[in-house]
PDB file of C-alpha atoms in Angstrom:
ATOM      1  CA  UNK D   1      34.666  10.493   7.435  1.00 53.00           C
ATOM      2  CA  UNK D   2      32.822   8.324   9.013  1.00 79.00           C
ATOM      3  CA  UNK D   3      28.748   8.211   8.128  1.00 88.00           C
ATOM      4  CA  UNK D   4      26.026   8.388  11.390  1.00 92.00           C
ATOM      5  CA  UNK D   5      23.119   6.493  12.055  1.00 95.00           C
ATOM      6  CA  UNK D   6      19.952   7.567  10.640  1.00 95.00           C
ATOM      7  CA  UNK D   7      16.284   5.631   9.894  1.00 98.00           C
ATOM      8  CA  UNK D   8      13.153   6.434   9.562  1.00 98.00           C
ATOM      9  CA  UNK D   9      10.836   5.506  12.687  1.00 99.00           C
ATOM     10  CA  UNK D  10       8.686   3.222   9.249  1.00 99.00           C
ATOM     11  CA  UNK D  11      12.353   1.602   8.338  1.00 99.00           C
ATOM     12  CA  UNK D  12      13.124   0.859  11.857  1.00 99.00           C
ATOM     13  CA  UNK D  13       9.778  -0.964  11.968  1.00 99.00           C
ATOM     14  CA  UNK D  14      10.618  -3.321   9.670  1.00 99.00           C
ATOM     15  CA  UNK D  15      14.241  -3.347  10.432  1.00 99.00           C
ATOM     16  CA  UNK D  16      13.009  -4.746  14.015  1.00 98.00           C
ATOM     17  CA  UNK D  17      11.453  -7.711  12.605  1.00 98.00           C
ATOM     18  CA  UNK D  18      13.751  -8.410   9.796  1.00 98.00           C
ATOM     19  CA  UNK D  19      17.661  -8.952  10.718  1.00 98.00           C
ATOM     20  CA  UNK D  20      18.511  -8.263   7.076  1.00 98.00           C
ATOM     21  CA  UNK D  21      17.160  -5.270   6.629  1.00 99.00           C
ATOM     22  CA  UNK D  22      18.334  -4.022   9.967  1.00 98.00           C
ATOM     23  CA  UNK D  23      21.722  -5.398   8.468  1.00 98.00           C
ATOM     24  CA  UNK D  24      21.641  -2.412   5.979  1.00 98.00           C
ATOM     25  CA  UNK D  25      21.437   0.112   8.282  1.00 98.00           C
ATOM     26  CA  UNK D  26      23.124  -1.062  11.513  1.00 98.00           C
ATOM     27  CA  UNK D  27      26.485   0.657  11.726  1.00 96.00           C
ATOM     28  CA  UNK D  28      29.558  -2.118  12.297  1.00 96.00           C
ATOM     29  CA  UNK D  29      33.203  -1.847  13.728  1.00 96.00           C
ATOM     30  CA  UNK D  30      33.645  -3.715  10.557  1.00 95.00           C
ATOM     31  CA  UNK D  31      32.975  -0.169   8.517  1.00 94.00           C
ATOM     32  CA  UNK D  32      36.674   0.867   9.906  1.00 94.00           C
ATOM     33  CA  UNK D  33      38.855  -1.881   8.036  1.00 94.00           C
ATOM     34  CA  UNK D  34      39.640  -0.386   5.424  1.00 95.00           C
ATOM     35  CA  UNK D  35      41.226  -2.569   2.483  1.00 96.00           C
ATOM     36  CA  UNK D  36      44.230  -1.116  -0.090  1.00 95.00           C
ATOM     37  CA  UNK D  37      42.418  -1.304  -2.927  1.00 95.00           C
ATOM     38  CA  UNK D  38      39.157   0.237  -1.131  1.00 95.00           C
ATOM     39  CA  UNK D  39      38.871   4.740  -2.207  1.00 94.00           C
ATOM     40  CA  UNK D  40      36.564   7.348  -0.701  1.00 92.00           C
ATOM     41  CA  UNK D  41      35.325   7.833  -4.384  1.00 93.00           C
ATOM     42  CA  UNK D  42      35.460   4.880  -5.769  1.00 93.00           C
ATOM     43  CA  UNK D  43      33.516   5.389  -9.569  1.00 92.00           C
ATOM     44  CA  UNK D  44      36.133   8.314  -9.398  1.00 92.00           C
ATOM     45  CA  UNK D  45      32.817  11.327  -9.771  1.00 93.00           C
ATOM     46  CA  UNK D  46      36.181  13.846  -9.061  1.00 94.00           C
ATOM     47  CA  UNK D  47      37.958  13.103 -11.885  1.00 94.00           C
ATOM     48  CA  UNK D  48      34.864  13.457 -14.479  1.00 95.00           C
ATOM     49  CA  UNK D  49      33.398  16.924 -12.731  1.00 97.00           C
ATOM     50  CA  UNK D  50      33.608  19.815 -14.581  1.00 98.00           C
ATOM     51  CA  UNK D  51      31.528  21.815 -11.919  1.00 98.00           C
ATOM     52  CA  UNK D  52      30.334  21.230  -8.325  1.00 96.00           C
ATOM     53  CA  UNK D  53      28.053  19.181  -7.836  1.00 96.00           C
ATOM     54  CA  UNK D  54      28.152  17.955 -11.904  1.00 98.00           C
ATOM     55  CA  UNK D  55      29.972  14.690 -13.315  1.00 97.00           C
ATOM     56  CA  UNK D  56      30.316  13.940 -16.363  1.00 98.00           C
ATOM     57  CA  UNK D  57      32.005  10.413 -17.143  1.00 94.00           C
ATOM     58  CA  UNK D  58      29.792   9.179 -20.654  1.00 94.00           C
ATOM     59  CA  UNK D  59      29.755  11.739 -23.451  1.00 95.00           C
ATOM     60  CA  UNK D  60      25.621  11.669 -23.539  1.00 97.00           C
ATOM     61  CA  UNK D  61      24.928  11.196 -19.782  1.00 98.00           C
ATOM     62  CA  UNK D  62      25.455  13.769 -16.932  1.00 98.00           C
ATOM     63  CA  UNK D  63      25.262  13.353 -12.944  1.00 98.00           C
ATOM     64  CA  UNK D  64      23.320  16.408 -10.327  1.00 98.00           C
ATOM     65  CA  UNK D  65      24.537  15.721  -6.524  1.00 97.00           C
ATOM     66  CA  UNK D  66      21.173  17.476  -5.890  1.00 97.00           C
ATOM     67  CA  UNK D  67      21.782  16.849  -2.025  1.00 96.00           C
ATOM     68  CA  UNK D  68      23.854  15.112   0.216  1.00 93.00           C
ATOM     69  CA  UNK D  69      20.750  13.567   2.377  1.00 94.00           C
ATOM     70  CA  UNK D  70      19.372  11.215   2.490  1.00 96.00           C
ATOM     71  CA  UNK D  71      15.608   9.605   4.364  1.00 96.00           C
ATOM     72  CA  UNK D  72      18.109   7.142   6.013  1.00 97.00           C
ATOM     73  CA  UNK D  73      22.173   6.171   5.629  1.00 95.00           C
ATOM     74  CA  UNK D  74      22.750   3.235   3.823  1.00 96.00           C
ATOM     75  CA  UNK D  75      25.650   1.255   5.072  1.00 96.00           C
ATOM     76  CA  UNK D  76      27.619   0.234   2.109  1.00 94.00           C
ATOM     77  CA  UNK D  77      26.893   3.227   0.144  1.00 94.00           C
ATOM     78  CA  UNK D  78      29.559   3.984  -2.122  1.00 91.00           C
ATOM     79  CA  UNK D  79      29.287   8.047  -2.360  1.00 91.00           C
ATOM     80  CA  UNK D  80      29.548   7.806   2.125  1.00 82.00           C
ATOM     81  CA  UNK D  81      33.223  10.556   1.510  1.00 78.00           C
ATOM     82  CA  UNK D  82      30.256  12.158  -0.035  1.00 84.00           C
ATOM     83  CA  UNK D  83      26.779  11.545   2.012  1.00 84.00           C
ATOM     84  CA  UNK D  84      25.977  12.837   5.280  1.00 70.00           C
ATOM     85  CA  UNK D  85      28.822  15.751   4.516  1.00 74.00           C
ATOM     86  CA  UNK D  86      27.432  18.482   5.129  1.00 73.00           C
ATOM     87  CA  UNK D  87      27.405  19.852   1.564  1.00 67.00           C
ATOM     88  CA  UNK D  88      23.286  20.021   2.480  1.00 84.00           C
ATOM     89  CA  UNK D  89      20.937  20.699  -1.390  1.00 91.00           C
ATOM     90  CA  UNK D  90      22.883  22.315  -4.733  1.00 94.00           C
ATOM     91  CA  UNK D  91      22.904  26.492  -4.546  1.00 95.00           C
ATOM     92  CA  UNK D  92      21.411  28.082  -7.224  1.00 95.00           C
ATOM     93  CA  UNK D  93      24.605  29.411  -7.688  1.00 97.00           C
ATOM     94  CA  UNK D  94      25.377  25.640  -8.346  1.00 97.00           C
ATOM     95  CA  UNK D  95      22.034  25.512 -10.084  1.00 98.00           C
ATOM     96  CA  UNK D  96      22.292  27.786 -12.968  1.00 98.00           C
ATOM     97  CA  UNK D  97      25.770  27.021 -13.634  1.00 98.00           C
ATOM     98  CA  UNK D  98      24.812  23.216 -14.298  1.00 99.00           C
ATOM     99  CA  UNK D  99      21.813  24.075 -16.609  1.00 98.00           C
ATOM    100  CA  UNK D 100      24.247  26.313 -18.883  1.00 98.00           C
ATOM    101  CA  UNK D 101      27.368  23.652 -18.922  1.00 99.00           C
ATOM    102  CA  UNK D 102      24.276  21.595 -19.916  1.00 98.00           C
ATOM    103  CA  UNK D 103      22.362  23.870 -22.743  1.00 98.00           C
ATOM    104  CA  UNK D 104      26.434  24.020 -24.243  1.00 98.00           C
ATOM    105  CA  UNK D 105      26.741  20.878 -24.455  1.00 98.00           C
ATOM    106  CA  UNK D 106      23.380  19.366 -26.183  1.00 97.00           C
ATOM    107  CA  UNK D 107      25.196  16.112 -26.293  1.00 98.00           C
ATOM    108  CA  UNK D 108      23.823  15.111 -23.697  1.00 98.00           C
ATOM    109  CA  UNK D 109      21.209  13.142 -23.748  1.00 98.00           C
ATOM    110  CA  UNK D 110      20.268  12.014 -20.320  1.00 99.00           C
ATOM    111  CA  UNK D 111      20.529  13.291 -17.039  1.00 99.00           C
ATOM    112  CA  UNK D 112      20.887  11.512 -13.522  1.00 99.00           C
ATOM    113  CA  UNK D 113      19.437  13.368 -10.272  1.00 99.00           C
ATOM    114  CA  UNK D 114      20.852  11.597  -7.395  1.00 97.00           C
ATOM    115  CA  UNK D 115      23.027  11.992  -4.180  1.00 92.00           C
ATOM    116  CA  UNK D 116      21.701  11.800  -1.052  1.00 94.00           C
ATOM    117  CA  UNK D 117      18.913  10.972  -2.401  1.00 97.00           C
ATOM    118  CA  UNK D 118      16.702  13.641  -4.529  1.00 98.00           C
ATOM    119  CA  UNK D 119      13.136  12.636  -2.944  1.00 98.00           C
ATOM    120  CA  UNK D 120      15.006  15.007   0.275  1.00 97.00           C
ATOM    121  CA  UNK D 121      14.065  18.458  -1.454  1.00 97.00           C
ATOM    122  CA  UNK D 122      10.602  20.133  -0.672  1.00 97.00           C
ATOM    123  CA  UNK D 123       8.112  19.469  -3.957  1.00 98.00           C
ATOM    124  CA  UNK D 124       8.698  23.830  -4.556  1.00 98.00           C
ATOM    125  CA  UNK D 125      12.622  23.422  -4.725  1.00 97.00           C
ATOM    126  CA  UNK D 126      12.226  19.693  -6.862  1.00 98.00           C
ATOM    127  CA  UNK D 127      10.263  21.618  -9.282  1.00 98.00           C
ATOM    128  CA  UNK D 128      12.269  24.571 -10.323  1.00 98.00           C
ATOM    129  CA  UNK D 129      15.196  22.075 -10.509  1.00 98.00           C
ATOM    130  CA  UNK D 130      13.267  19.480 -13.319  1.00 98.00           C
ATOM    131  CA  UNK D 131      11.357  23.189 -14.215  1.00 98.00           C
ATOM    132  CA  UNK D 132      15.297  24.488 -15.416  1.00 98.00           C
ATOM    133  CA  UNK D 133      16.361  21.131 -16.723  1.00 98.00           C
ATOM    134  CA  UNK D 134      12.701  20.917 -18.692  1.00 98.00           C
ATOM    135  CA  UNK D 135      13.469  24.337 -20.380  1.00 98.00           C
ATOM    136  CA  UNK D 136      16.653  23.138 -21.892  1.00 97.00           C
ATOM    137  CA  UNK D 137      15.248  20.555 -24.521  1.00 94.00           C
ATOM    138  CA  UNK D 138      11.992  18.640 -25.240  1.00 94.00           C
ATOM    139  CA  UNK D 139      14.390  15.491 -25.186  1.00 95.00           C
ATOM    140  CA  UNK D 140      15.999  15.798 -22.297  1.00 98.00           C
ATOM    141  CA  UNK D 141      15.283  12.473 -20.380  1.00 99.00           C
ATOM    142  CA  UNK D 142      15.202  12.579 -17.274  1.00 99.00           C
ATOM    143  CA  UNK D 143      16.708  10.233 -14.469  1.00 99.00           C
ATOM    144  CA  UNK D 144      15.556  10.127 -10.616  1.00 99.00           C
ATOM    145  CA  UNK D 145      17.598   7.519  -8.413  1.00 98.00           C
ATOM    146  CA  UNK D 146      15.713   7.400  -4.583  1.00 99.00           C
ATOM    147  CA  UNK D 147      15.116   5.749  -1.973  1.00 98.00           C
ATOM    148  CA  UNK D 148      12.273   7.015  -0.114  1.00 99.00           C
ATOM    149  CA  UNK D 149      10.239   4.386  -1.427  1.00 99.00           C
ATOM    150  CA  UNK D 150      11.957   1.844   0.623  1.00 99.00           C
ATOM    151  CA  UNK D 151      12.531   4.139   3.751  1.00 99.00           C
ATOM    152  CA  UNK D 152       9.262   6.588   3.507  1.00 99.00           C
ATOM    153  CA  UNK D 153       6.774   5.701   1.492  1.00 99.00           C
ATOM    154  CA  UNK D 154       4.666   8.664   2.237  1.00 99.00           C
ATOM    155  CA  UNK D 155       7.173  11.002   1.019  1.00 99.00           C
ATOM    156  CA  UNK D 156       5.002  10.390  -1.854  1.00 99.00           C
ATOM    157  CA  UNK D 157       2.526  12.358  -2.056  1.00 98.00           C
ATOM    158  CA  UNK D 158      -0.506  12.301  -5.143  1.00 97.00           C
ATOM    159  CA  UNK D 159       1.207  16.555  -5.884  1.00 98.00           C
ATOM    160  CA  UNK D 160       4.930  14.362  -5.444  1.00 99.00           C
ATOM    161  CA  UNK D 161       3.840  12.248  -8.306  1.00 99.00           C
ATOM    162  CA  UNK D 162       2.227  15.130 -10.033  1.00 98.00           C
ATOM    163  CA  UNK D 163       5.147  16.899  -9.999  1.00 99.00           C
ATOM    164  CA  UNK D 164       7.272  13.984 -11.267  1.00 99.00           C
ATOM    165  CA  UNK D 165       4.829  14.077 -13.710  1.00 98.00           C
ATOM    166  CA  UNK D 166       5.182  16.990 -14.697  1.00 98.00           C
ATOM    167  CA  UNK D 167       8.674  16.928 -16.218  1.00 98.00           C
ATOM    168  CA  UNK D 168       8.307  13.776 -18.800  1.00 98.00           C
ATOM    169  CA  UNK D 169      10.391  11.920 -19.665  1.00 98.00           C
ATOM    170  CA  UNK D 170      11.291  11.032 -16.652  1.00 99.00           C
ATOM    171  CA  UNK D 171      12.371   7.442 -15.327  1.00 99.00           C
ATOM    172  CA  UNK D 172      12.249   7.023 -11.907  1.00 99.00           C
ATOM    173  CA  UNK D 173      14.822   4.591 -10.365  1.00 99.00           C
ATOM    174  CA  UNK D 174      13.990   3.343  -7.149  1.00 99.00           C
ATOM    175  CA  UNK D 175      16.682   1.217  -4.291  1.00 99.00           C
ATOM    176  CA  UNK D 176      14.183  -2.205  -3.270  1.00 99.00           C
ATOM    177  CA  UNK D 177      17.511  -4.591  -2.010  1.00 99.00           C
ATOM    178  CA  UNK D 178      15.012  -7.446  -0.125  1.00 99.00           C
ATOM    179  CA  UNK D 179      11.402  -8.426  -0.442  1.00 99.00           C
ATOM    180  CA  UNK D 180      10.440  -7.139   2.934  1.00 99.00           C
ATOM    181  CA  UNK D 181      10.906  -4.210   1.359  1.00 99.00           C
ATOM    182  CA  UNK D 182       7.845  -4.853  -0.251  1.00 99.00           C
ATOM    183  CA  UNK D 183       5.225  -3.198   1.788  1.00 99.00           C
ATOM    184  CA  UNK D 184       1.825  -2.214   1.488  1.00 99.00           C
ATOM    185  CA  UNK D 185       3.269   1.175   1.787  1.00 99.00           C
ATOM    186  CA  UNK D 186       5.541   0.885  -0.565  1.00 99.00           C
ATOM    187  CA  UNK D 187       3.238  -0.221  -3.065  1.00 99.00           C
ATOM    188  CA  UNK D 188       1.017   2.969  -2.731  1.00 99.00           C
ATOM    189  CA  UNK D 189       3.678   4.894  -3.387  1.00 99.00           C
ATOM    190  CA  UNK D 190       5.059   3.177  -6.198  1.00 99.00           C
ATOM    191  CA  UNK D 191       1.885   2.719  -7.593  1.00 99.00           C
ATOM    192  CA  UNK D 192       1.197   6.999  -6.919  1.00 98.00           C
ATOM    193  CA  UNK D 193       4.102   6.807  -9.760  1.00 99.00           C
ATOM    194  CA  UNK D 194       3.009   4.241 -11.916  1.00 99.00           C
ATOM    195  CA  UNK D 195      -0.812   5.852 -11.751  1.00 98.00           C
ATOM    196  CA  UNK D 196       0.464   9.132 -13.308  1.00 98.00           C
ATOM    197  CA  UNK D 197       2.405   7.979 -15.649  1.00 98.00           C
ATOM    198  CA  UNK D 198       5.509   6.992 -14.344  1.00 99.00           C
ATOM    199  CA  UNK D 199       7.998   4.289 -15.469  1.00 99.00           C
ATOM    200  CA  UNK D 200       9.587   3.203 -12.572  1.00 99.00           C
ATOM    201  CA  UNK D 201      12.680   0.504 -12.449  1.00 99.00           C
ATOM    202  CA  UNK D 202      14.923  -0.959  -9.715  1.00 99.00           C
ATOM    203  CA  UNK D 203      18.178  -1.230  -8.991  1.00 98.00           C
ATOM    204  CA  UNK D 204      19.174  -3.577  -6.223  1.00 99.00           C
ATOM    205  CA  UNK D 205      22.499  -3.717  -4.928  1.00 99.00           C
ATOM    206  CA  UNK D 206      24.326  -7.784  -4.479  1.00 99.00           C
ATOM    207  CA  UNK D 207      24.649  -7.404  -0.346  1.00 98.00           C
ATOM    208  CA  UNK D 208      26.413 -10.161   1.372  1.00 97.00           C
ATOM    209  CA  UNK D 209      23.969 -11.106   4.285  1.00 97.00           C
ATOM    210  CA  UNK D 210      21.796  -8.930   3.038  1.00 98.00           C
ATOM    211  CA  UNK D 211      20.459 -10.736  -0.245  1.00 98.00           C
ATOM    212  CA  UNK D 212      23.070 -13.107  -1.243  1.00 98.00           C
ATOM    213  CA  UNK D 213      20.556 -16.367  -2.265  1.00 98.00           C
ATOM    214  CA  UNK D 214      18.514 -16.381  -5.232  1.00 98.00           C
ATOM    215  CA  UNK D 215      15.822 -17.328  -3.639  1.00 98.00           C
ATOM    216  CA  UNK D 216      15.904 -14.132  -1.885  1.00 99.00           C
ATOM    217  CA  UNK D 217      15.901 -12.003  -5.265  1.00 99.00           C
ATOM    218  CA  UNK D 218      13.402 -13.928  -6.986  1.00 99.00           C
ATOM    219  CA  UNK D 219      10.830 -13.446  -4.591  1.00 99.00           C
ATOM    220  CA  UNK D 220      12.094  -9.710  -5.021  1.00 99.00           C
ATOM    221  CA  UNK D 221      12.284  -9.668  -9.436  1.00 99.00           C
ATOM    222  CA  UNK D 222       8.906 -11.126  -9.102  1.00 99.00           C
ATOM    223  CA  UNK D 223       7.545  -8.826  -6.381  1.00 99.00           C
ATOM    224  CA  UNK D 224       8.204  -6.083  -7.980  1.00 99.00           C
ATOM    225  CA  UNK D 225       7.211  -7.128 -11.861  1.00 99.00           C
ATOM    226  CA  UNK D 226       3.972  -7.520 -10.410  1.00 99.00           C
ATOM    227  CA  UNK D 227       3.992  -3.723  -8.865  1.00 99.00           C
ATOM    228  CA  UNK D 228       4.787  -2.906 -12.802  1.00 99.00           C
ATOM    229  CA  UNK D 229       8.010  -2.154 -11.911  1.00 99.00           C
ATOM    230  CA  UNK D 230      11.323  -4.028 -14.135  1.00 99.00           C
ATOM    231  CA  UNK D 231      14.172  -5.254 -12.621  1.00 99.00           C
ATOM    232  CA  UNK D 232      16.971  -2.914 -13.759  1.00 98.00           C
ATOM    233  CA  UNK D 233      20.234  -3.532 -12.668  1.00 99.00           C
ATOM    234  CA  UNK D 234      21.725  -6.068  -9.200  1.00 99.00           C
ATOM    235  CA  UNK D 235      24.839  -4.440  -8.526  1.00 98.00           C
ATOM    236  CA  UNK D 236      28.300  -5.421  -7.260  1.00 98.00           C
ATOM    237  CA  UNK D 237      29.288  -3.808  -4.302  1.00 96.00           C
ATOM    238  CA  UNK D 238      31.945  -1.220  -5.332  1.00 96.00           C
ATOM    239  CA  UNK D 239      35.311  -1.058  -3.495  1.00 96.00           C
ATOM    240  CA  UNK D 240      34.139   1.516  -0.804  1.00 95.00           C
ATOM    241  CA  UNK D 241      36.453   2.169   1.784  1.00 94.00           C
ATOM    242  CA  UNK D 242      34.745   0.386   5.263  1.00 95.00           C
ATOM    243  CA  UNK D 243      32.412  -2.158   2.985  1.00 96.00           C
ATOM    244  CA  UNK D 244      34.009  -4.664   2.398  1.00 96.00           C
ATOM    245  CA  UNK D 245      31.961  -7.413   4.535  1.00 96.00           C
ATOM    246  CA  UNK D 246      29.038  -6.412   2.133  1.00 97.00           C
ATOM    247  CA  UNK D 247      30.754  -7.074  -1.509  1.00 97.00           C
ATOM    248  CA  UNK D 248      29.894 -10.872  -2.645  1.00 96.00           C
ATOM    249  CA  UNK D 249      32.842 -12.441  -4.097  1.00 95.00           C
ATOM    250  CA  UNK D 250      32.506 -11.789  -8.211  1.00 95.00           C
ATOM    251  CA  UNK D 251      32.791 -16.281  -8.158  1.00 94.00           C
ATOM    252  CA  UNK D 252      29.827 -16.819  -5.760  1.00 96.00           C
ATOM    253  CA  UNK D 253      28.532 -13.603  -7.805  1.00 97.00           C
ATOM    254  CA  UNK D 254      28.396 -15.925 -11.331  1.00 97.00           C
ATOM    255  CA  UNK D 255      27.367 -18.658  -9.419  1.00 97.00           C
ATOM    256  CA  UNK D 256      24.390 -16.582  -8.280  1.00 98.00           C
ATOM    257  CA  UNK D 257      23.374 -15.105 -11.238  1.00 98.00           C
ATOM    258  CA  UNK D 258      23.880 -18.384 -13.293  1.00 98.00           C
ATOM    259  CA  UNK D 259      21.141 -19.410 -11.400  1.00 98.00           C
ATOM    260  CA  UNK D 260      18.284 -16.733 -10.953  1.00 98.00           C
ATOM    261  CA  UNK D 261      19.012 -16.428 -15.012  1.00 98.00           C
ATOM    262  CA  UNK D 262      17.151 -20.576 -15.343  1.00 98.00           C
ATOM    263  CA  UNK D 263      14.795 -19.312 -12.459  1.00 98.00           C
ATOM    264  CA  UNK D 264      13.556 -15.644 -13.661  1.00 98.00           C
ATOM    265  CA  UNK D 265      12.226 -14.594 -17.159  1.00 98.00           C
ATOM    266  CA  UNK D 266      13.345 -11.725 -19.302  1.00 96.00           C
ATOM    267  CA  UNK D 267      11.495  -9.649 -18.188  1.00 98.00           C
ATOM    268  CA  UNK D 268      11.779 -10.265 -13.678  1.00 98.00           C
ATOM    269  CA  UNK D 269      15.735 -10.468 -14.090  1.00 99.00           C
ATOM    270  CA  UNK D 270      17.890  -7.781 -14.072  1.00 99.00           C
ATOM    271  CA  UNK D 271      21.166  -7.376 -15.512  1.00 98.00           C
ATOM    272  CA  UNK D 272      24.647  -8.430 -13.672  1.00 98.00           C
ATOM    273  CA  UNK D 273      26.499  -5.100 -13.594  1.00 98.00           C
ATOM    274  CA  UNK D 274      29.629  -3.310 -11.863  1.00 97.00           C
ATOM    275  CA  UNK D 275      31.287   0.144 -11.740  1.00 95.00           C
ATOM    276  CA  UNK D 276      35.017  -0.375 -12.477  1.00 94.00           C
ATOM    277  CA  UNK D 277      37.254   1.006 -10.095  1.00 92.00           C
ATOM    278  CA  UNK D 278      38.930   4.153 -11.149  1.00 88.00           C
ATOM    279  CA  UNK D 279      36.136   5.928 -12.959  1.00 89.00           C
ATOM    280  CA  UNK D 280      36.051   3.100 -15.596  1.00 91.00           C
ATOM    281  CA  UNK D 281      32.828   3.410 -15.997  1.00 91.00           C
ATOM    282  CA  UNK D 282      29.467   0.533 -15.537  1.00 93.00           C
ATOM    283  CA  UNK D 283      29.684  -2.584 -17.389  1.00 94.00           C
ATOM    284  CA  UNK D 284      27.923  -5.665 -17.858  1.00 95.00           C
ATOM    285  CA  UNK D 285      29.426  -8.540 -16.283  1.00 95.00           C
ATOM    286  CA  UNK D 286      29.219 -11.849 -17.147  1.00 90.00           C
ATOM    287  CA  UNK D 287      31.932 -14.732 -16.815  1.00 92.00           C
ATOM    288  CA  UNK D 288      33.142 -13.330 -20.494  1.00 90.00           C
ATOM    289  CA  UNK D 289      33.887 -10.348 -19.421  1.00 90.00           C
ATOM    290  CA  UNK D 290      36.759 -11.132 -17.227  1.00 94.00           C
ATOM    291  CA  UNK D 291      39.701 -11.096 -19.614  1.00 94.00           C
ATOM    292  CA  UNK D 292      42.453 -13.138 -16.768  1.00 94.00           C
ATOM    293  CA  UNK D 293      43.139 -13.667 -14.246  1.00 94.00           C
ATOM    294  CA  UNK D 294      45.868 -14.107 -11.104  1.00 94.00           C
ATOM    295  CA  UNK D 295      46.324 -14.942  -7.287  1.00 92.00           C
ATOM    296  CA  UNK D 296      44.279 -11.048  -6.522  1.00 94.00           C
ATOM    297  CA  UNK D 297      42.971  -9.977  -9.269  1.00 96.00           C
ATOM    298  CA  UNK D 298      40.042 -10.638 -11.653  1.00 96.00           C
ATOM    299  CA  UNK D 299      40.983  -8.155 -15.118  1.00 96.00           C
ATOM    300  CA  UNK D 300      37.804  -6.853 -16.846  1.00 96.00           C
ATOM    301  CA  UNK D 301      37.828  -4.480 -19.932  1.00 92.00           C
ATOM    302  CA  UNK D 302      36.056  -1.139 -19.365  1.00 90.00           C
ATOM    303  CA  UNK D 303      33.392   0.756 -22.153  1.00 87.00           C
ATOM    304  CA  UNK D 304      37.326   1.982 -23.233  1.00 87.00           C
ATOM    305  CA  UNK D 305      38.766  -0.793 -24.263  1.00 88.00           C
ATOM    306  CA  UNK D 306      41.181  -0.848 -21.121  1.00 91.00           C
ATOM    307  CA  UNK D 307      42.131  -3.601 -18.696  1.00 94.00           C
ATOM    308  CA  UNK D 308      40.297  -2.795 -14.950  1.00 95.00           C
ATOM    309  CA  UNK D 309      41.317  -5.015 -11.806  1.00 95.00           C
ATOM    310  CA  UNK D 310      39.068  -5.788  -9.404  1.00 96.00           C
ATOM    311  CA  UNK D 311      39.533  -8.071  -6.353  1.00 96.00           C
ATOM    312  CA  UNK D 312      39.380 -12.160  -5.673  1.00 94.00           C
ATOM    313  CA  UNK D 313      37.856 -11.369  -1.928  1.00 89.00           C
ATOM    314  CA  UNK D 314      36.996 -15.377  -1.803  1.00 84.00           C
ATOM    315  CA  UNK D 315      39.614 -15.031   1.320  1.00 79.00           C
ATOM    316  CA  UNK D 316      36.570 -12.255   3.116  1.00 76.00           C
ATOM    317  CA  UNK D 317      34.206 -14.255   2.260  1.00 68.00           C
ATOM    318  CA  UNK D 318      35.169 -17.306   3.828  1.00 62.00           C
ATOM    319  CA  UNK D 319      36.524 -15.121   7.655  1.00 59.00           C
ATOM    320  CA  UNK D 320      34.907 -15.608  10.773  1.00 41.00           C
ATOM    321  CA  UNK D 321      33.058 -11.743  10.267  1.00 49.00           C
ATOM    322  CA  UNK D 322      30.930 -13.622   7.351  1.00 46.00           C
ATOM    323  CA  UNK D 323      27.530 -13.155   8.229  1.00 47.00           C
ATOM    324  CA  UNK D 324      26.277 -15.940   6.275  1.00 41.00           C
TER     325      UNK D 324
END
C-alpha cells in the first residue's frame, strides 16, 4: 500500500524554505523500489502481537498502536503498512482487551504509546486511555512517541499538557530530525510539556540527504539540549519497503558517529542504535557490534545472542540517485 501525501500548513511552510525538510515529506518514485531484504513489517511486530494493536516483544515492555493517523506522513516511515491503513483509532473493545492483558502481565514495567501519532486522539479519548493505564499500577512507566511538536506544535495546549502530566510517570519522546525544525513554535510546545513536569527526550532517525552530516546533527542535538530535551536515540534506518534511498551505509554511519562523539558532550550525544531485522530487537550500535562481515552483510548480535543480518549498502550510496 502506498503511503499518501499529508502535511500540515505549518510544516509545509518550513519545508518550502528547507530542502532537507521537504525531502522528509515529499513522495519519491524511489518508494516504489523494494529491495529483496526489505519488508512491510521490518520489526516483525505481527510476530510479537498477542492482541490487535498490542506488541509485546520484550518481557518488561509493551507497545500499543493507538491510531494509524499522523498529522504529517514521513516518507521514511517504518510502519507504513499500518500508518494511514484505515485502521483508525483504538476501539473501546480493543482498549479493554489490552488493559486486561497488561493487568495479567505484571512483568510489564513500561508501555509505549505509538501508532501513528497518539496525540492525534482527541483530548477526552487520550485522557481516558491514560487513566486506564494509570489505574493498572502506580509505578507503570508510560512513554508517548510523537512528532506533533515538530509538525503541528499548536496541538500542544496547556490542557493537553495537563492531561499528560496527570498520567505521570510519563515520558514524551519527540522526533526532531533537523535543526530547521527547532522553531519558536516548536520550542513553545516543548516548553509547555516541560513546565508541567513532563520529561522530554528525543529520538532522531539518521536520514540520507536530510541529516547525514555531523555538523547538522550536532546543531540539532545542541539545540535540543538548550531547550531541556535530552537527545536519546540516533537510529539507523530500518529495512522498510521503499525506504532504501533514506538509509546510510553502516560503515558511513560509524564514521559519522565517531566524529559526533568527538564534538559533543555525553549529555548532548544520543545513543546510536538499530532495530534488528526479523524482530531481533533494538541494540546499541558500535563497531564491536559487528561480529563478522562478508561482501553482502553485516552480522550483528541481538539481545538473544543470535546473529542478525544487516545489508551492506555502500553501492546504493554511490548511485546517481544519491541526493547528498
